XYZ file of C-alpha atoms in Angstrom:
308
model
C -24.635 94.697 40.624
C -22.122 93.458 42.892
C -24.523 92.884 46.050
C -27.230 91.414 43.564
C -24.661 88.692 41.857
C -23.886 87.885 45.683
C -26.943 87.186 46.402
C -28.016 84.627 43.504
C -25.417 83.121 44.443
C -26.488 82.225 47.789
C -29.754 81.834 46.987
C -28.968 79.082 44.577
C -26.710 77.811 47.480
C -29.975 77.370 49.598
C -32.119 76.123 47.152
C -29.619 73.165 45.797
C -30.483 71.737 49.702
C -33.301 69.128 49.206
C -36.090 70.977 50.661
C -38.642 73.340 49.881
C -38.413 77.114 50.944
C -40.739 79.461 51.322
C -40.283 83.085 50.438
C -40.269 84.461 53.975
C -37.687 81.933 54.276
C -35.733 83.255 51.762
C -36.554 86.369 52.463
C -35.215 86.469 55.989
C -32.022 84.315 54.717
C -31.346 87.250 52.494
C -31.865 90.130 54.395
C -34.993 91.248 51.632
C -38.351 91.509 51.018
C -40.536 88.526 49.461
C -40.796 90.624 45.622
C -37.091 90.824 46.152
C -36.773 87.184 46.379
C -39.314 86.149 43.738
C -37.852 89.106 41.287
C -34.045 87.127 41.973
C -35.997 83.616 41.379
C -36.767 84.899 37.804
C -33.187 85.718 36.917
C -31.968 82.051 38.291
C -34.970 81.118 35.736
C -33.145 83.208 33.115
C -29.871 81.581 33.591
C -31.259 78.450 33.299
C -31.617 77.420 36.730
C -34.784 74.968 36.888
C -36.591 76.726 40.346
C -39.871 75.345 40.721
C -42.633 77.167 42.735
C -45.795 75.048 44.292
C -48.629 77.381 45.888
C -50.096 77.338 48.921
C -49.237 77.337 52.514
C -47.087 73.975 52.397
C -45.274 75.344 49.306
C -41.971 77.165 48.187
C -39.287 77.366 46.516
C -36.754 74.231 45.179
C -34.736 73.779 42.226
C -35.118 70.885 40.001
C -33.800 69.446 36.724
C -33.977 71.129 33.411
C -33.525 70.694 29.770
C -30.233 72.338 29.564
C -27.405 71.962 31.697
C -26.357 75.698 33.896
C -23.765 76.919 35.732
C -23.321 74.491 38.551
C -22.189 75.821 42.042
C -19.632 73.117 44.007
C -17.959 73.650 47.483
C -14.053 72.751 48.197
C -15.185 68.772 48.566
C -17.177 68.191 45.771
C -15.275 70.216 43.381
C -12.154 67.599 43.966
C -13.872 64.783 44.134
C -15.420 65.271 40.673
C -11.676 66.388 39.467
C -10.251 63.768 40.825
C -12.902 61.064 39.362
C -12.338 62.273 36.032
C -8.724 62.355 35.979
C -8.538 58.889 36.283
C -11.154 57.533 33.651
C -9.501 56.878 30.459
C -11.865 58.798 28.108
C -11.684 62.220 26.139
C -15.509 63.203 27.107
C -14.120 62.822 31.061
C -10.288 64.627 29.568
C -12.357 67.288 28.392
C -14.859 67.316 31.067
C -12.006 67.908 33.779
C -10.140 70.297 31.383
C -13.105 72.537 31.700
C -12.756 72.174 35.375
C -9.570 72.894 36.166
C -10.121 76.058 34.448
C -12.318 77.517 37.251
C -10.411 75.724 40.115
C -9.362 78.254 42.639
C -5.410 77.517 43.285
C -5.576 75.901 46.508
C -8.058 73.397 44.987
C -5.392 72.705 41.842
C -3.168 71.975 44.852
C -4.867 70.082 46.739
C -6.091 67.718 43.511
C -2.413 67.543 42.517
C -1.712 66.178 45.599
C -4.791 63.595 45.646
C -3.394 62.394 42.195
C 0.205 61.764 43.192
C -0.518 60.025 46.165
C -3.460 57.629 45.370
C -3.525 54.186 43.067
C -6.654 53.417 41.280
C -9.978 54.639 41.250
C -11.839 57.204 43.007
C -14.408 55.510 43.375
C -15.971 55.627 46.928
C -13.481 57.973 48.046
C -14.478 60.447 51.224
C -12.397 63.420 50.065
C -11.949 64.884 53.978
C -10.541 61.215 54.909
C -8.383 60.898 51.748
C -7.194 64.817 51.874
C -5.922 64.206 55.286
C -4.118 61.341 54.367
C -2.281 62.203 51.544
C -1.476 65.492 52.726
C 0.625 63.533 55.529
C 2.337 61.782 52.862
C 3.097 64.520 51.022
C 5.002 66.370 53.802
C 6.088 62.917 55.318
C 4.467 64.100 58.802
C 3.373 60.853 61.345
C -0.640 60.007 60.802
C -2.043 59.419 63.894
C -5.674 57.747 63.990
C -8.061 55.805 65.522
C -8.970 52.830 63.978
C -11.545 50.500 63.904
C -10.393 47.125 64.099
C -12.088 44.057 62.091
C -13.596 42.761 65.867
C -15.618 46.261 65.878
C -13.212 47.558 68.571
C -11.370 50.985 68.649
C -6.998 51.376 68.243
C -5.159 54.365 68.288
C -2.524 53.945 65.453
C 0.657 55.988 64.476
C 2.099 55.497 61.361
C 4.566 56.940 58.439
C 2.071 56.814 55.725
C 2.965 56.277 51.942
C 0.177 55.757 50.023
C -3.421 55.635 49.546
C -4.880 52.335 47.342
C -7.800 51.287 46.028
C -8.470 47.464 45.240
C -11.114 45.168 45.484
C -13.409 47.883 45.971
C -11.755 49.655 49.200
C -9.147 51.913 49.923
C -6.351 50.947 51.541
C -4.095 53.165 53.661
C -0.329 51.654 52.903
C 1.991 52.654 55.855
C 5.182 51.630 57.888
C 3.731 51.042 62.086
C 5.568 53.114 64.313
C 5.016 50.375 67.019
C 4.963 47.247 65.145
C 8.071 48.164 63.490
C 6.854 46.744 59.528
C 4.610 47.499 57.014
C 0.649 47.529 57.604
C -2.389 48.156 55.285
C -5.383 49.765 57.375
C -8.960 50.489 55.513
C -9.361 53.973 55.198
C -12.980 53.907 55.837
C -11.947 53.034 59.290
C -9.606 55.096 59.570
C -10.327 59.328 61.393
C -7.085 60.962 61.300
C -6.427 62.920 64.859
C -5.066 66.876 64.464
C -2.060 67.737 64.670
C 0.394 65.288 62.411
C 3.086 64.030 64.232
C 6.958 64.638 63.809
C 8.702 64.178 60.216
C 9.836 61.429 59.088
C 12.598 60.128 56.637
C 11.098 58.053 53.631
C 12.155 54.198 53.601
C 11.936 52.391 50.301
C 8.421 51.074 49.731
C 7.789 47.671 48.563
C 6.323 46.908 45.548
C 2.469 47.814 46.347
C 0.796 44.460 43.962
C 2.748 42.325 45.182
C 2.349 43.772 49.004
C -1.097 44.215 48.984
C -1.906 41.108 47.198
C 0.181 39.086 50.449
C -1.505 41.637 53.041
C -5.086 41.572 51.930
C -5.026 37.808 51.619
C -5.333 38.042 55.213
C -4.628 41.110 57.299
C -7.363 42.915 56.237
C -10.004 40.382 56.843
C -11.999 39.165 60.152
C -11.477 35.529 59.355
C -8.735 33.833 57.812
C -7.765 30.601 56.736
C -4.639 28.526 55.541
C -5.845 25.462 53.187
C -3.806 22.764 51.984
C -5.249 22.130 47.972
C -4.276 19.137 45.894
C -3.799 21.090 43.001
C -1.198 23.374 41.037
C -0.423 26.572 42.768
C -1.263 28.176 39.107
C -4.511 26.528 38.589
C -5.941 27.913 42.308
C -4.657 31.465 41.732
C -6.506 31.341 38.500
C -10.096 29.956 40.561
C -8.943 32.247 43.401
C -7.599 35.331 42.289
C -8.649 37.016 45.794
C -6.401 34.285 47.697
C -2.447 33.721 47.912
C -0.861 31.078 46.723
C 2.808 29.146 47.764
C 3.439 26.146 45.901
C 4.069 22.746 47.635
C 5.077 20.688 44.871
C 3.832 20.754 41.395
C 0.546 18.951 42.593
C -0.212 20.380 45.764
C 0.018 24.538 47.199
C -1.108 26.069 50.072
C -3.635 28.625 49.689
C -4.348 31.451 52.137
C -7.471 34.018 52.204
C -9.673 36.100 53.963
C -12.927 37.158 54.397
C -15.438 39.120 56.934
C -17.528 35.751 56.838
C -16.837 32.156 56.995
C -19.500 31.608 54.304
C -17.544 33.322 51.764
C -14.746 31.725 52.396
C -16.526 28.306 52.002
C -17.704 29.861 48.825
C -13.917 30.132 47.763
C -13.294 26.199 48.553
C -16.147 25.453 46.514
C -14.382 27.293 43.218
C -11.595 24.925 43.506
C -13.343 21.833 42.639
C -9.950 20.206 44.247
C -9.374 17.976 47.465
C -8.028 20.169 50.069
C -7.581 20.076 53.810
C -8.018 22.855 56.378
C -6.233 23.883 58.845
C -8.357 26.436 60.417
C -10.075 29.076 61.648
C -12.706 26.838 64.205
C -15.398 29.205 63.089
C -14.855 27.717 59.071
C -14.393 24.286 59.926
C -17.978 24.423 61.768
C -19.402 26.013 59.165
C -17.770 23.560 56.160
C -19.655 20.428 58.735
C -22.940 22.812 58.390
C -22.998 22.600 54.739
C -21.897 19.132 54.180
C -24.629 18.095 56.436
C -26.828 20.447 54.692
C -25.446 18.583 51.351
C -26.149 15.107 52.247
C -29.792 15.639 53.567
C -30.245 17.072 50.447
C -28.627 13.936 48.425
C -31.223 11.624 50.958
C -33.795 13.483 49.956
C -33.241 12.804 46.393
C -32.252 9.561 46.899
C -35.653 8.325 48.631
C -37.830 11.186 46.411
């Protein structure tokens, strides 16, 4: 019974992979005969498994959706990931959902998703469990991250840092760490960031800044290609409220200086045309060439409406 629950299992395993088998495929997977294999499809059938046959020589074996919802078979990655989802929607159908799962989680899984949890702000959305497991586990045991990175210009750093925590905002996740070699505080992607094996040395914990306001300074600019520092004849209040991506410093009551960041000069165009304000710009070149782009853009289209 044994040997035969062993080997649905890993038959389901091979069907679940989005192709279609044949039984001497299966057959020679399984170490058994092709009635052996169509005799084990009929009990997946009788679990509930959907396992659809086509004839012929271009057919075989794959398993499809059903009416009823069976036993579903996870590795290490998935299984977290969908843990780790639910645990931070705010729901009782996702409470009990992950209930249910933690049930069946081997221990080193409850560990590991434990440590995911404790470690990481916001949702899991997007997350690449290997990246985020690597991370956090160096936070946990306050052990160096070393990594290459992949800087904003598409070129490649090697990066050593005491990481603290693992973010998500604005629809990335952000690595927050102290820089070995910079000496202060950095945020780094994590999608560009491939941890190196082994960790490096230990390190004693320093006292981490408060992560809103730290991200919302760093992200205005550090984690951008372009960036750009605009001087806007309006209340610091009423751009932060247009510009909720950008960060604000008040001037006077009339005037603030606004600073943000984007991978494109066109989007950050896009953010001077929310203010509906006069503002001057200090920079980058590529922004100011695109801003005399538009405007020229603008006017021929005024002319044109004008003399239509």
């Amino acid at each position: 019974m044994l040997e035969t629950s062993a080997r649905l299992l890993k038959l389901l395993s091979l069907l679940q992979t989005p192709r279609d088998w044949s039984g001497p495929e299966l057959a020679e997977r399984l170490g058994v005969t092709t009635r052996t294999v169509r005799n084990d499809v009929d009990r997946l059938r009788n679990l509930g498994y959907p396992v659809h046959a086509t004839p012929g020589v271009a057919g075989g074996y794959k398993l499809g959706a059903g009416a009823t919802l069976p036993p579903l078979l996870l590795d290490d990655d998935e299984a977290v990931a969908i843990a780790l989802s639910l645990s931070t929607q705010d729901s009782e159908t996702a409470a009990q959902a992950l209930k249910k799962l933690e049930q069946v989680l081997p221990s080193r899984l409850k560990h590991r998703l434990a440590t995911l949890q404790e470690y990481t702000v916001g949702t899991t959305k997007e997350l690449d469990p290997a990246i985020a497991t690597s991370i956090v586990n160096a936070c946990k045991s306050r052990e160096r991250l070393r990594f290459d990175y992949v800087k904003f210009d598409g070129e490649q750093d090697r990066r050593e840092v005491e990481p603290y925590r693992l973010v998500h905002t604005r629809g990335r996740w952000y690595l927050v760490a102290w820089d070995i070699h910079r000496d202060d505080w950095r945020t780094f992607r994590a999608d560009r960031v491939q941890p190196r094996i082994p960790n490096g040395p230990r390190f004693t914990p320093r006292e981490l800044p408060d992560l809103e306001t730290y991200l919302a300074q760093g992200l205005a600019t550090a984690a951008w290609r372009f960036r750009a520092t605009v001087t806007v004849h309006a209340p610091a209040h009423e751009v932060a409220a247009k510009v909720p991506a950008a960060l604000t410093e008040a001037i006077d009551e009339h005037t603030c200086r606004m600073t943000a960041g984007s991978d494109t000069p066109a989007m950050l165009a896009v953010y001077l045309g929310m203010l509906d304000s006069d503002f001057e710009v200090d920079g980058p070149p590529e922004l100011v060439h695109h801003l005399g782009k538009t405007a020229d853009r603008f006017r021929k289209a005024i002319n044109t409406a004008e003399h239509g």
